[in-house]
XYZ file of C-alpha atoms in Angstrom:
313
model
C -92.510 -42.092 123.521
C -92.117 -44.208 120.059
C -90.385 -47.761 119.714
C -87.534 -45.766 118.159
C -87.048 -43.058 120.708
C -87.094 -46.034 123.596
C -84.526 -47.555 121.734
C -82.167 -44.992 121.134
C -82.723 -44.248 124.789
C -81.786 -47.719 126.112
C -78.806 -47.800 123.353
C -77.281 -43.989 124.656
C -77.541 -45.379 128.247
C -75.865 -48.936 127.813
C -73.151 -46.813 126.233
C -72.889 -44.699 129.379
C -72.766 -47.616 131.425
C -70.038 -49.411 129.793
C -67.990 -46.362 129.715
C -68.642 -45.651 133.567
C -67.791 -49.282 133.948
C -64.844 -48.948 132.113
C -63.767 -45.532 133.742
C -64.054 -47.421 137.186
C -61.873 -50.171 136.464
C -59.127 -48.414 134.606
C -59.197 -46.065 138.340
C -59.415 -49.182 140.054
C -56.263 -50.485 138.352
C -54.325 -47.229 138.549
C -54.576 -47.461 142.427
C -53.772 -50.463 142.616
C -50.674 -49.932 139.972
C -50.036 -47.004 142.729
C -50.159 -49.055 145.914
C -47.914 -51.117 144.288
C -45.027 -48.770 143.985
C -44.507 -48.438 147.557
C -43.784 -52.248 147.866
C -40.052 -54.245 147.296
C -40.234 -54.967 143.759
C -39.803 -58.830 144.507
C -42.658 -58.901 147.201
C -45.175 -56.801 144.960
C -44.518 -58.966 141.774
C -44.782 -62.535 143.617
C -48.046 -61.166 145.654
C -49.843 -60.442 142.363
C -48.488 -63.937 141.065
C -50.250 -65.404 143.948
C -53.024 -63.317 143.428
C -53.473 -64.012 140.054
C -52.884 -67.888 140.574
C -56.173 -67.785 142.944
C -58.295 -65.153 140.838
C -57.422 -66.100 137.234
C -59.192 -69.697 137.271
C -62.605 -67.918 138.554
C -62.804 -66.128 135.599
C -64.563 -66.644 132.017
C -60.873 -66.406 130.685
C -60.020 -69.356 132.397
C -62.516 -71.643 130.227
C -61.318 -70.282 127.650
C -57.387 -71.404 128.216
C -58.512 -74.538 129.183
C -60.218 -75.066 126.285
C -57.244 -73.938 124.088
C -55.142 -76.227 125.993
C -57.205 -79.511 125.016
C -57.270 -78.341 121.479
C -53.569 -77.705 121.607
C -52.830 -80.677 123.378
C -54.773 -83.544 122.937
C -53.016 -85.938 124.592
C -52.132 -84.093 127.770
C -54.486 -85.498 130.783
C -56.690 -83.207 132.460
C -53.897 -82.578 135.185
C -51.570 -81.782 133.084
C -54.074 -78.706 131.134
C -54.790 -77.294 134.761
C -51.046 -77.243 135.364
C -50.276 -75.351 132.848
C -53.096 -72.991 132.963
C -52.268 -72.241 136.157
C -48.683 -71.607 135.776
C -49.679 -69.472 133.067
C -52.102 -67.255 135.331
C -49.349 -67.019 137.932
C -47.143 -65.497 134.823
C -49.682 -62.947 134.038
C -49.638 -61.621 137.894
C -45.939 -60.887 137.783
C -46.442 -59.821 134.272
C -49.066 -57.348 135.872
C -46.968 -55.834 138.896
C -43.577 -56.326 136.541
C -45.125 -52.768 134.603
C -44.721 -51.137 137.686
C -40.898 -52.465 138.428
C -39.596 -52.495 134.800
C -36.710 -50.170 135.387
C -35.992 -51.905 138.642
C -35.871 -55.205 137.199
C -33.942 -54.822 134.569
C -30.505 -54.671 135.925
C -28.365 -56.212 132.917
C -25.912 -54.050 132.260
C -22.832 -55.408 129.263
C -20.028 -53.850 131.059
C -20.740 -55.637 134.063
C -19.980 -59.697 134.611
C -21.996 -59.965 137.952
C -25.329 -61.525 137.290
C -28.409 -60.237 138.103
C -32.002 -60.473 137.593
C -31.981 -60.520 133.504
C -29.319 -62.148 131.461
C -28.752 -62.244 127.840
C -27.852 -64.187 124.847
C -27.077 -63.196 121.696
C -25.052 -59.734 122.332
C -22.940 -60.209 119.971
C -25.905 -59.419 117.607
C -26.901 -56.425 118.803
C -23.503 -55.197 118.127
C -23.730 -56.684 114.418
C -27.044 -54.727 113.703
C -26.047 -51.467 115.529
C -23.260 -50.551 113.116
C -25.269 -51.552 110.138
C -27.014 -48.741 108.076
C -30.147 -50.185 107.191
C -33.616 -51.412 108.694
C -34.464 -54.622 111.230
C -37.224 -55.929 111.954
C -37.367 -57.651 115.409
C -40.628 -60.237 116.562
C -40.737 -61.977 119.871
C -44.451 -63.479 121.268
C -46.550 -62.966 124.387
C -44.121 -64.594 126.528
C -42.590 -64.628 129.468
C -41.982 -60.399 130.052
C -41.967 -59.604 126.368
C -41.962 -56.317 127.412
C -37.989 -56.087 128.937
C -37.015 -56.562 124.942
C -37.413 -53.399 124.012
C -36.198 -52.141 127.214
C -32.725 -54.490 126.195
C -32.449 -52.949 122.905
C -32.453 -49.315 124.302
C -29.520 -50.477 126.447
C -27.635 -51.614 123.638
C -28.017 -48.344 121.612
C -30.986 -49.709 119.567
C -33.829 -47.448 118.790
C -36.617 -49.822 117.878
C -40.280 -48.539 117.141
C -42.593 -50.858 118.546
C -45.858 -52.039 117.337
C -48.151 -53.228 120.428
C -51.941 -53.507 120.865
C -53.730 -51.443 123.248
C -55.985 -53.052 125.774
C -60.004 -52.584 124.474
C -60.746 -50.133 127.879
C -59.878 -46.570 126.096
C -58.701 -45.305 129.568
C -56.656 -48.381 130.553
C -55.107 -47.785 127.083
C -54.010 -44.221 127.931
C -51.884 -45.074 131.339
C -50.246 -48.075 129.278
C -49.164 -46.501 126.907
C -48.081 -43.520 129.107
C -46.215 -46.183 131.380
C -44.479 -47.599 128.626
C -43.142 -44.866 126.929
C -41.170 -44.180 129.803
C -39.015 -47.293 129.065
C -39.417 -48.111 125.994
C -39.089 -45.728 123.591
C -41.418 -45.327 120.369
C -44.338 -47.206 120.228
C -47.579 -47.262 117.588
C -50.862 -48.676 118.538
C -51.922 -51.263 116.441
C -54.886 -49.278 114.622
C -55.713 -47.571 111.441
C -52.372 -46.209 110.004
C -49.744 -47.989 112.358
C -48.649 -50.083 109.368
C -47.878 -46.804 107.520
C -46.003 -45.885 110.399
C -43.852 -48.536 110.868
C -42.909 -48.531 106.831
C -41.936 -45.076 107.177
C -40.077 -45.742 110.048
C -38.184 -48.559 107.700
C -38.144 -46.349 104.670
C -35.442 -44.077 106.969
C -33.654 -46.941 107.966
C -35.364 -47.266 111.484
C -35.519 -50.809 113.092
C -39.342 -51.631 114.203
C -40.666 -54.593 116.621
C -43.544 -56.734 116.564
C -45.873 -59.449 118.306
C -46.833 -61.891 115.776
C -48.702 -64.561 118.187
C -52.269 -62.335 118.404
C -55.241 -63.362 115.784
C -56.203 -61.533 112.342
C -59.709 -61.742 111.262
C -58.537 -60.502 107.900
C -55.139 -62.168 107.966
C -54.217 -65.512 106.103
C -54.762 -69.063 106.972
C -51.963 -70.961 108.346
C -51.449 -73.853 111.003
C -50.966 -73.277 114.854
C -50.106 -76.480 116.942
C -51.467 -77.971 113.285
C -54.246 -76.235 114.035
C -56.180 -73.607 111.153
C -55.607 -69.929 112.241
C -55.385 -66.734 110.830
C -52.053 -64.478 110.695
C -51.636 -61.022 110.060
C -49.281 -60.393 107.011
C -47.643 -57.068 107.904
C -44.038 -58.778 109.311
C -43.570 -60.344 105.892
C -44.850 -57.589 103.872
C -42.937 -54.771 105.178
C -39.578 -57.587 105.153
C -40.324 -58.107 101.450
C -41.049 -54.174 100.490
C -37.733 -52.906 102.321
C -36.300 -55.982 102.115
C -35.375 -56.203 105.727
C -33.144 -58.896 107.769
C -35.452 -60.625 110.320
C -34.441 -61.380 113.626
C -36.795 -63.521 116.279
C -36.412 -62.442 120.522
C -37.888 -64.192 123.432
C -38.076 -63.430 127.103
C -37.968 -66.757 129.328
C -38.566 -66.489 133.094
C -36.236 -68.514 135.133
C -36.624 -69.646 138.833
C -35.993 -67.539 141.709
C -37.652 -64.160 140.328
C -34.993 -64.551 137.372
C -35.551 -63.659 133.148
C -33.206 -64.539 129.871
C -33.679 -62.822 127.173
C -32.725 -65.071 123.739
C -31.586 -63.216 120.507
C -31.555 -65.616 117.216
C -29.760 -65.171 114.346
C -31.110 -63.623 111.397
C -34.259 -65.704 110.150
C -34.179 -67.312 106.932
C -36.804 -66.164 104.938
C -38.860 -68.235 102.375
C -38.196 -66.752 98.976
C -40.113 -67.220 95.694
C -38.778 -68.054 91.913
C -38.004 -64.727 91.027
C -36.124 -64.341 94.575
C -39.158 -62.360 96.713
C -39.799 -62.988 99.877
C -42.854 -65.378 99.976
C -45.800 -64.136 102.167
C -47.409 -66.843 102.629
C -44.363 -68.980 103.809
C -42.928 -66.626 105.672
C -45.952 -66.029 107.764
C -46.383 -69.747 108.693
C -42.466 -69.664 109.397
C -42.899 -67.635 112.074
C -46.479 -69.635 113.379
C -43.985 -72.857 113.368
C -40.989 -70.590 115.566
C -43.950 -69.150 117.961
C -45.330 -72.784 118.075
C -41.990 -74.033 119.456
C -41.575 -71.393 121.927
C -44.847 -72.432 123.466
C -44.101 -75.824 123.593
C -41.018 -75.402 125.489
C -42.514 -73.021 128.097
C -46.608 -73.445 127.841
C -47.222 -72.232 131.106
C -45.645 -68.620 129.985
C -48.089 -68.357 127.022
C -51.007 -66.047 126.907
C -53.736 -69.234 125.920
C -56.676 -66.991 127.532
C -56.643 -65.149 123.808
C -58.743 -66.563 120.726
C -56.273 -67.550 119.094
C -57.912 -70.438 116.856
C -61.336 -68.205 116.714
C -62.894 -68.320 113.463
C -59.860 -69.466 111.552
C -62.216 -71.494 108.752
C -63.870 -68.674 108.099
């Protein structure tokens, strides 16, 4: 057998293997996601946050957020990182079970004054934007459970098409996105094309949604914690193009099991000379709104991400 023949052989089976691998896991996580229905929704979410609390800090990930942390905050002590790194593995447990229990958990419901699991601020602008005929864009980061903001819009008559990007595992992909559409509505993978999508969906007057905390290899450089990074320029592209109002949303977890979700004004965006929306500042704008999310709550940030990764480049 030739060099090249061995080669092609070894290739074709490592490709096997990693997608037996990742067939396995995304099984492995389904039954688990399955076990998990037939718990209380408040047990099943604060076992995983255990779970995850114990599990997260044995894995590569972990070194990762710690090292993120140090760069982020230099003057924290070396308590003070694990803390928070901790905190925020105990966050992605619930976060985990919480896709099971989304319709469960969110119980906020505007005719109602008794307060349950979710409460919200900034109604009043959701009835503003419904009964205006034109596009919105929305952005919000990975925190807290980003996920029960589209799931609040829907209640309040808002259809928002959501941008979101699928986890690398092709199968795991398939039962989140099936999972989610079940609450929230549109969504478009972050791939080849979504960014036609979404205009289109703005070109009808459609309101869309984004994340705007995750890295760009091709995006432009900007500061994070005064920190180089790269941004992806799509949020202030489409807002100058259809010249859309902007509106930032967070999800904070509160003690006992408890979420707020926070609805801002309409952002102010950065505007050139000639009175066009300015790319560049806007997209730093929202690094520096992101940036002060995470410092109030760091332990409900995702710092296990690259987010500083080849930013110079």
């Amino acid at each position: 057998m030739s060099k090249l023949r061995i080669k092609l052989f070894l290739y074709c089976t490592k490709i096997k293997l990693k997608n037996l691998w990742g067939w396995l896991w995304a099984h492995l996580i389904a039954a688990v996601l399955t076990g998990l229905k037939y718990l209380p929704a408040k047990a099943g979410i604060n076992m995983f946050a255990r779970i995850a609390y114990v599990l997260g800090p044995l894995m590569h990930r972990h070194q990762v957020a710690l090292a993120n942390l140090r760069t982020a905050y230099p003057k924290k002590s070396e308590k003070e990182i694990r803390e928070i790194a901790y905190e925020m593995w105990e966050n992605m447990g619930r976060l985990f079970a919480e896709y099971v229990f989304l319709d469960k958990i969110f119980d906020f419901d505007p005719q109602q004054k008794k307060l349950g699991l979710v409460e919200v601020s900034g109604i009043e602008l959701f009835e503003k934007i419904r009964g205006e005929k034109k596009p919105h864009i929305f952005f919000t980061a990975h925190i807290g459970n980003f996920e029960l903001l589209p799931i609040c819009a829907a209640v309040f008559g808002l259809d928002v098409t959501t941008l979101f990007r699928p986890p690398n595992n092709p199968y795991i992909a398939k039962r989140v996105l099936r999972a989610r559409r079940t609450s929230m509505g549109h969504l478009v993978p972050s791939k080849t094309g979504a960014a036609w999508i979404l205009a289109g969906k703005l070109n009808k007057g459609g309101n869309i949604g984004m994340l705007v905390d995750q890295k760009f290899h091709r995006g432009i450089k900007g500061t994070f914690f005064d920190l180089p990074v790269k941004t992806n320029v799509l949020l202030a592209k489409l807002a100058r193009q259809f010249n859309c109002d902007v509106y930032p949303a967070r999800c904070i977890r509160l003690p006992k099991g408890r979420y707020r979700l926070e609805f801002y004004p309409q952002m102010e965006l950065p505007r050139l000379e000639d009175g066009v929306i300015d790319i560049e500042a806007t997209t730093q704008k929202l690094n520096d709104i992101v940036e002060s999310w995470v410092r109030e709550y760091p332990g409900q940030w995702m710092w296990f991400h690259k987010r500083w990764a080849n930013a110079q480049d």
